[in-house]
Amino acid sequence: MFQRPPGAVFHLAMVPAALWLVYAHNFPGYEFFGAAMASAFLLAAAVVWALRVATFVWATHKAAAHGPWRWLLTAPLGGLAIVAIVSSGLPLQTRWRLAADDFERAARAAPPPTDVDEWVSFDVPARIGSYRVLQAVRVGNGVIFYDAEGALFDDAGFAFLPSGPFAELNTGWFESPRFQPLGEGWYTWTASW
């Protein structure tokens, strides 16, 4: 085993952890425990890969190695692809695009606009698109949706803010909100409570 590079079995064993890491990044907040566990598994696999590469190179110098060198590129290229996918926000953008029409319908069902400091809850389905939603609130001309996953110790979700985020959104229970645009007046948000 230590005289050849990591092969198909090793790399296929990494696929579930890589998919889990991608899945952990498709929420408006952050699926901390899934991302942490997948990252830990992939980090351990990277250490094993490095040891296997070192022993393969050593065996090559001793003329005892066998197996194609091309396998040495598989894990680094796969790792770069996963990092690029996660850091680009592609998992969230893809899942959002699939759910956007459902969120549009839910936002249209909101009560009429309120004052910018008045928060009015309204009923929405427990699942909008593929997201589990805890509650929805009309505030000003915006609509705030709370995602069930959250962001570890913070709340997270989606917001329809056609005029953009406004200062009155920062309240004692919706503290220091951070908004990331999704386009067409939609944002992801995280906020302390």
PDB file of C-alpha atoms in Angstrom:
ATOM      1  CA  MET A   1       0.000   0.000   0.000  1.00  0.00           C
ATOM      2  CA  PHE A   2       2.795   2.471   0.830  1.00  0.00           C
ATOM      3  CA  GLN A   3       4.613   1.741  -2.408  1.00  0.00           C
ATOM      4  CA  ARG A   4       1.859   3.147  -4.605  1.00  0.00           C
ATOM      5  CA  PRO A   5      -0.001   6.453  -4.673  1.00  0.00           C
ATOM      6  CA  PRO A   6      -3.477   6.844  -3.142  1.00  0.00           C
ATOM      7  CA  GLY A   7      -5.886   5.376  -5.681  1.00  0.00           C
ATOM      8  CA  ALA A   8      -9.553   5.198  -6.540  1.00  0.00           C
ATOM      9  CA  VAL A   9     -10.741   3.757  -3.214  1.00  0.00           C
ATOM     10  CA  PHE A  10      -9.003   6.499  -1.228  1.00  0.00           C
ATOM     11  CA  HIS A  11     -10.414   9.254  -3.424  1.00  0.00           C
ATOM     12  CA  LEU A  12     -13.935   7.813  -3.528  1.00  0.00           C
ATOM     13  CA  ALA A  13     -13.905   7.722   0.282  1.00  0.00           C
ATOM     14  CA  MET A  14     -13.444  11.511   0.238  1.00  0.00           C
ATOM     15  CA  VAL A  15     -16.544  12.166  -1.902  1.00  0.00           C
ATOM     16  CA  PRO A  16     -19.143  11.966   0.927  1.00  0.00           C
ATOM     17  CA  ALA A  17     -17.156  14.395   3.117  1.00  0.00           C
ATOM     18  CA  ALA A  18     -16.678  16.792   0.192  1.00  0.00           C
ATOM     19  CA  LEU A  19     -20.411  16.687  -0.585  1.00  0.00           C
ATOM     20  CA  TRP A  20     -21.194  17.233   3.094  1.00  0.00           C
ATOM     21  CA  LEU A  21     -18.954  20.312   3.102  1.00  0.00           C
ATOM     22  CA  VAL A  22     -20.716  21.670   0.016  1.00  0.00           C
ATOM     23  CA  TYR A  23     -24.096  20.972   1.629  1.00  0.00           C
ATOM     24  CA  ALA A  24     -23.070  22.837   4.787  1.00  0.00           C
ATOM     25  CA  HIS A  25     -22.558  25.965   2.688  1.00  0.00           C
ATOM     26  CA  ASN A  26     -25.983  26.132   1.045  1.00  0.00           C
ATOM     27  CA  PHE A  27     -27.725  27.887   3.943  1.00  0.00           C
ATOM     28  CA  PRO A  28     -28.150  31.634   4.447  1.00  0.00           C
ATOM     29  CA  GLY A  29     -26.309  31.197   7.745  1.00  0.00           C
ATOM     30  CA  TYR A  30     -23.839  28.454   8.441  1.00  0.00           C
ATOM     31  CA  GLU A  31     -24.324  24.784   9.207  1.00  0.00           C
ATOM     32  CA  PHE A  32     -21.419  24.790  11.660  1.00  0.00           C
ATOM     33  CA  PHE A  33     -21.339  21.192  12.902  1.00  0.00           C
ATOM     34  CA  GLY A  34     -21.630  19.638   9.461  1.00  0.00           C
ATOM     35  CA  ALA A  35     -18.946  21.916   8.048  1.00  0.00           C
ATOM     36  CA  ALA A  36     -16.664  21.294  11.031  1.00  0.00           C
ATOM     37  CA  MET A  37     -17.009  17.509  10.842  1.00  0.00           C
ATOM     38  CA  ALA A  38     -16.558  17.376   7.074  1.00  0.00           C
ATOM     39  CA  SER A  39     -13.546  19.710   7.287  1.00  0.00           C
ATOM     40  CA  ALA A  40     -11.959  17.610  10.048  1.00  0.00           C
ATOM     41  CA  PHE A  41     -12.422  14.435   8.000  1.00  0.00           C
ATOM     42  CA  LEU A  42     -10.958  16.068   4.881  1.00  0.00           C
ATOM     43  CA  LEU A  43      -8.035  17.477   6.867  1.00  0.00           C
ATOM     44  CA  ALA A  44      -7.267  14.012   8.269  1.00  0.00           C
ATOM     45  CA  ALA A  45      -7.512  12.619   4.732  1.00  0.00           C
ATOM     46  CA  ALA A  46      -5.061  15.289   3.527  1.00  0.00           C
ATOM     47  CA  VAL A  47      -2.556  14.169   6.172  1.00  0.00           C
ATOM     48  CA  VAL A  48      -2.973  10.529   5.113  1.00  0.00           C
ATOM     49  CA  TRP A  49      -2.613  11.576   1.456  1.00  0.00           C
ATOM     50  CA  ALA A  50       0.619  13.477   2.227  1.00  0.00           C
ATOM     51  CA  LEU A  51       2.052  10.464   4.072  1.00  0.00           C
ATOM     52  CA  ARG A  52       1.098   8.152   1.230  1.00  0.00           C
ATOM     53  CA  VAL A  53       2.696  10.492  -1.307  1.00  0.00           C
ATOM     54  CA  ALA A  54       5.880  10.682   0.798  1.00  0.00           C
ATOM     55  CA  THR A  55       6.120   6.898   1.055  1.00  0.00           C
ATOM     56  CA  PHE A  56       5.412   6.536  -2.668  1.00  0.00           C
ATOM     57  CA  VAL A  57       8.190   9.000  -3.522  1.00  0.00           C
ATOM     58  CA  TRP A  58      10.550   7.191  -1.134  1.00  0.00           C
ATOM     59  CA  ALA A  59       9.629   3.837  -2.716  1.00  0.00           C
ATOM     60  CA  THR A  60      10.251   5.363  -6.163  1.00  0.00           C
ATOM     61  CA  HIS A  61      13.820   6.237  -5.160  1.00  0.00           C
ATOM     62  CA  LYS A  62      14.264   2.670  -3.921  1.00  0.00           C
ATOM     63  CA  ALA A  63      12.857   1.343  -7.221  1.00  0.00           C
ATOM     64  CA  ALA A  64      10.093  -0.441  -5.300  1.00  0.00           C
ATOM     65  CA  ALA A  65       7.174   1.808  -6.265  1.00  0.00           C
ATOM     66  CA  HIS A  66       4.406   0.889  -8.615  1.00  0.00           C
ATOM     67  CA  GLY A  67       1.293   2.684  -9.758  1.00  0.00           C
ATOM     68  CA  PRO A  68       0.685   5.693 -11.983  1.00  0.00           C
ATOM     69  CA  TRP A  69       1.861   9.149 -10.910  1.00  0.00           C
ATOM     70  CA  ARG A  70      -1.358  10.722 -12.229  1.00  0.00           C
ATOM     71  CA  TRP A  71      -3.153   9.669  -9.025  1.00  0.00           C
ATOM     72  CA  LEU A  72      -1.014  12.217  -7.177  1.00  0.00           C
ATOM     73  CA  LEU A  73      -2.977  15.025  -8.863  1.00  0.00           C
ATOM     74  CA  THR A  74      -6.467  13.736  -8.073  1.00  0.00           C
ATOM     75  CA  ALA A  75      -6.740  14.839  -4.420  1.00  0.00           C
ATOM     76  CA  PRO A  76      -5.189  18.314  -4.870  1.00  0.00           C
ATOM     77  CA  LEU A  77      -7.334  19.059  -7.926  1.00  0.00           C
ATOM     78  CA  GLY A  78     -10.437  17.770  -6.152  1.00  0.00           C
ATOM     79  CA  GLY A  79      -9.582  19.847  -3.080  1.00  0.00           C
ATOM     80  CA  LEU A  80      -9.110  22.975  -5.178  1.00  0.00           C
ATOM     81  CA  ALA A  81     -12.445  22.352  -6.890  1.00  0.00           C
ATOM     82  CA  ILE A  82     -14.258  22.006  -3.552  1.00  0.00           C
ATOM     83  CA  VAL A  83     -12.605  25.143  -2.148  1.00  0.00           C
ATOM     84  CA  ALA A  84     -13.555  27.066  -5.311  1.00  0.00           C
ATOM     85  CA  ILE A  85     -17.160  25.835  -5.172  1.00  0.00           C
ATOM     86  CA  VAL A  86     -17.578  26.662  -1.476  1.00  0.00           C
ATOM     87  CA  SER A  87     -15.795  30.030  -1.545  1.00  0.00           C
ATOM     88  CA  SER A  88     -17.713  31.178  -4.633  1.00  0.00           C
ATOM     89  CA  GLY A  89     -21.036  30.754  -2.829  1.00  0.00           C
ATOM     90  CA  LEU A  90     -22.246  28.425  -5.566  1.00  0.00           C
ATOM     91  CA  PRO A  91     -24.055  25.993  -3.208  1.00  0.00           C
ATOM     92  CA  LEU A  92     -26.173  28.785  -1.679  1.00  0.00           C
ATOM     93  CA  GLN A  93     -26.767  30.521  -5.013  1.00  0.00           C
ATOM     94  CA  THR A  94     -27.900  27.275  -6.641  1.00  0.00           C
ATOM     95  CA  ARG A  95     -30.268  26.315  -3.847  1.00  0.00           C
ATOM     96  CA  TRP A  96     -31.580  29.879  -3.627  1.00  0.00           C
ATOM     97  CA  ARG A  97     -32.349  29.999  -7.362  1.00  0.00           C
ATOM     98  CA  LEU A  98     -34.409  26.832  -7.003  1.00  0.00           C
ATOM     99  CA  ALA A  99     -36.388  28.332  -4.097  1.00  0.00           C
ATOM    100  CA  ALA A 100     -36.604  31.984  -5.233  1.00  0.00           C
ATOM    101  CA  ASP A 101     -40.057  31.724  -6.863  1.00  0.00           C
ATOM    102  CA  ASP A 102     -41.512  30.166  -3.710  1.00  0.00           C
ATOM    103  CA  PHE A 103     -40.051  32.979  -1.591  1.00  0.00           C
ATOM    104  CA  GLU A 104     -41.461  35.533  -4.047  1.00  0.00           C
ATOM    105  CA  ARG A 105     -44.936  34.038  -3.580  1.00  0.00           C
ATOM    106  CA  ALA A 106     -44.540  34.051   0.213  1.00  0.00           C
ATOM    107  CA  ALA A 107     -43.392  37.693   0.172  1.00  0.00           C
ATOM    108  CA  ARG A 108     -46.440  38.685  -1.907  1.00  0.00           C
ATOM    109  CA  ALA A 109     -48.650  37.082   0.764  1.00  0.00           C
ATOM    110  CA  ALA A 110     -47.187  39.360   3.468  1.00  0.00           C
ATOM    111  CA  PRO A 111     -49.364  41.988   5.153  1.00  0.00           C
ATOM    112  CA  PRO A 112     -49.223  45.527   3.705  1.00  0.00           C
ATOM    113  CA  PRO A 113     -46.109  47.617   4.414  1.00  0.00           C
ATOM    114  CA  THR A 114     -45.733  48.925   7.952  1.00  0.00           C
ATOM    115  CA  ASP A 115     -43.720  51.662   9.634  1.00  0.00           C
ATOM    116  CA  VAL A 116     -39.993  50.905   9.522  1.00  0.00           C
ATOM    117  CA  ASP A 117     -39.948  50.153  13.250  1.00  0.00           C
ATOM    118  CA  GLU A 118     -43.077  47.959  13.299  1.00  0.00           C
ATOM    119  CA  TRP A 119     -42.595  44.199  12.965  1.00  0.00           C
ATOM    120  CA  VAL A 120     -45.701  42.197  12.005  1.00  0.00           C
ATOM    121  CA  SER A 121     -45.483  38.400  11.939  1.00  0.00           C
ATOM    122  CA  PHE A 122     -47.489  36.451   9.390  1.00  0.00           C
ATOM    123  CA  ASP A 123     -48.010  32.790   8.575  1.00  0.00           C
ATOM    124  CA  VAL A 124     -45.957  31.064   5.921  1.00  0.00           C
ATOM    125  CA  PRO A 125     -45.508  27.391   5.083  1.00  0.00           C
ATOM    126  CA  ALA A 126     -42.991  25.542   7.258  1.00  0.00           C
ATOM    127  CA  ARG A 127     -41.025  24.851   4.094  1.00  0.00           C
ATOM    128  CA  ILE A 128     -40.443  27.402   1.367  1.00  0.00           C
ATOM    129  CA  GLY A 129     -38.607  25.864  -1.543  1.00  0.00           C
ATOM    130  CA  SER A 130     -36.180  23.465   0.105  1.00  0.00           C
ATOM    131  CA  TYR A 131     -35.659  25.699   3.166  1.00  0.00           C
ATOM    132  CA  ARG A 132     -37.336  25.189   6.535  1.00  0.00           C
ATOM    133  CA  VAL A 133     -38.701  28.545   7.694  1.00  0.00           C
ATOM    134  CA  LEU A 134     -39.439  29.282  11.351  1.00  0.00           C
ATOM    135  CA  GLN A 135     -41.262  32.572  10.862  1.00  0.00           C
ATOM    136  CA  ALA A 136     -41.821  35.515   8.552  1.00  0.00           C
ATOM    137  CA  VAL A 137     -42.137  39.184   9.464  1.00  0.00           C
ATOM    138  CA  ARG A 138     -43.209  42.297   7.574  1.00  0.00           C
ATOM    139  CA  VAL A 139     -41.166  45.354   8.552  1.00  0.00           C
ATOM    140  CA  GLY A 140     -41.452  48.554   6.551  1.00  0.00           C
ATOM    141  CA  ASN A 141     -41.658  47.567   2.902  1.00  0.00           C
ATOM    142  CA  GLY A 142     -39.459  44.528   3.562  1.00  0.00           C
ATOM    143  CA  VAL A 143     -40.102  40.930   4.494  1.00  0.00           C
ATOM    144  CA  ILE A 144     -37.797  38.925   6.770  1.00  0.00           C
ATOM    145  CA  PHE A 145     -37.770  35.101   6.677  1.00  0.00           C
ATOM    146  CA  TYR A 146     -36.055  33.164   9.488  1.00  0.00           C
ATOM    147  CA  ASP A 147     -34.306  29.988   8.329  1.00  0.00           C
ATOM    148  CA  ALA A 148     -34.531  27.032  10.737  1.00  0.00           C
ATOM    149  CA  GLU A 149     -30.790  26.294  10.500  1.00  0.00           C
ATOM    150  CA  GLY A 150     -29.574  29.692  11.684  1.00  0.00           C
ATOM    151  CA  ALA A 151     -25.886  30.505  12.007  1.00  0.00           C
ATOM    152  CA  LEU A 152     -24.603  28.619  15.064  1.00  0.00           C
ATOM    153  CA  PHE A 153     -25.408  31.108  17.871  1.00  0.00           C
ATOM    154  CA  ASP A 154     -27.046  33.691  15.584  1.00  0.00           C
ATOM    155  CA  ASP A 155     -30.227  33.816  13.538  1.00  0.00           C
ATOM    156  CA  ALA A 156     -30.115  33.723   9.746  1.00  0.00           C
ATOM    157  CA  GLY A 157     -32.468  33.773   6.817  1.00  0.00           C
ATOM    158  CA  PHE A 158     -33.600  35.613   3.726  1.00  0.00           C
ATOM    159  CA  ALA A 159     -34.952  39.122   3.374  1.00  0.00           C
ATOM    160  CA  PHE A 160     -36.812  40.886   0.615  1.00  0.00           C
ATOM    161  CA  LEU A 161     -35.786  44.534   0.934  1.00  0.00           C
ATOM    162  CA  PRO A 162     -36.760  46.322  -2.293  1.00  0.00           C
ATOM    163  CA  SER A 163     -35.252  49.602  -1.027  1.00  0.00           C
ATOM    164  CA  GLY A 164     -32.230  47.868   0.505  1.00  0.00           C
ATOM    165  CA  PRO A 165     -31.376  47.389   4.193  1.00  0.00           C
ATOM    166  CA  PHE A 166     -32.363  50.277   6.476  1.00  0.00           C
ATOM    167  CA  ALA A 167     -31.035  51.355   9.890  1.00  0.00           C
ATOM    168  CA  GLU A 168     -34.256  50.587  11.776  1.00  0.00           C
ATOM    169  CA  LEU A 169     -33.709  46.856  11.166  1.00  0.00           C
ATOM    170  CA  ASN A 170     -31.040  46.922  13.888  1.00  0.00           C
ATOM    171  CA  THR A 171     -33.090  46.300  17.041  1.00  0.00           C
ATOM    172  CA  GLY A 172     -32.505  44.633  20.407  1.00  0.00           C
ATOM    173  CA  TRP A 173     -33.771  41.296  19.088  1.00  0.00           C
ATOM    174  CA  PHE A 174     -32.400  41.663  15.550  1.00  0.00           C
ATOM    175  CA  GLU A 175     -28.970  42.938  16.521  1.00  0.00           C
ATOM    176  CA  SER A 176     -26.227  43.980  14.106  1.00  0.00           C
ATOM    177  CA  PRO A 177     -27.751  42.389  11.018  1.00  0.00           C
ATOM    178  CA  ARG A 178     -25.387  41.641   8.151  1.00  0.00           C
ATOM    179  CA  PHE A 179     -26.885  41.431   4.672  1.00  0.00           C
ATOM    180  CA  GLN A 180     -25.459  39.810   1.545  1.00  0.00           C
ATOM    181  CA  PRO A 181     -27.234  40.606  -1.737  1.00  0.00           C
ATOM    182  CA  LEU A 182     -28.739  37.827  -3.819  1.00  0.00           C
ATOM    183  CA  GLY A 183     -30.142  40.161  -6.480  1.00  0.00           C
ATOM    184  CA  GLU A 184     -33.548  41.642  -7.305  1.00  0.00           C
ATOM    185  CA  GLY A 185     -34.029  43.027  -3.786  1.00  0.00           C
ATOM    186  CA  TRP A 186     -33.276  39.735  -2.031  1.00  0.00           C
ATOM    187  CA  TYR A 187     -30.605  39.226   0.626  1.00  0.00           C
ATOM    188  CA  THR A 188     -29.315  36.617   3.001  1.00  0.00           C
ATOM    189  CA  TRP A 189     -28.899  37.873   6.538  1.00  0.00           C
ATOM    190  CA  THR A 190     -27.412  36.904   9.861  1.00  0.00           C
ATOM    191  CA  ALA A 191     -28.147  38.721  13.108  1.00  0.00           C
ATOM    192  CA  SER A 192     -27.461  38.297  16.795  1.00  0.00           C
ATOM    193  CA  TRP A 193     -30.342  38.048  19.231  1.00  0.00           C
TER     194      TRP A 193
END
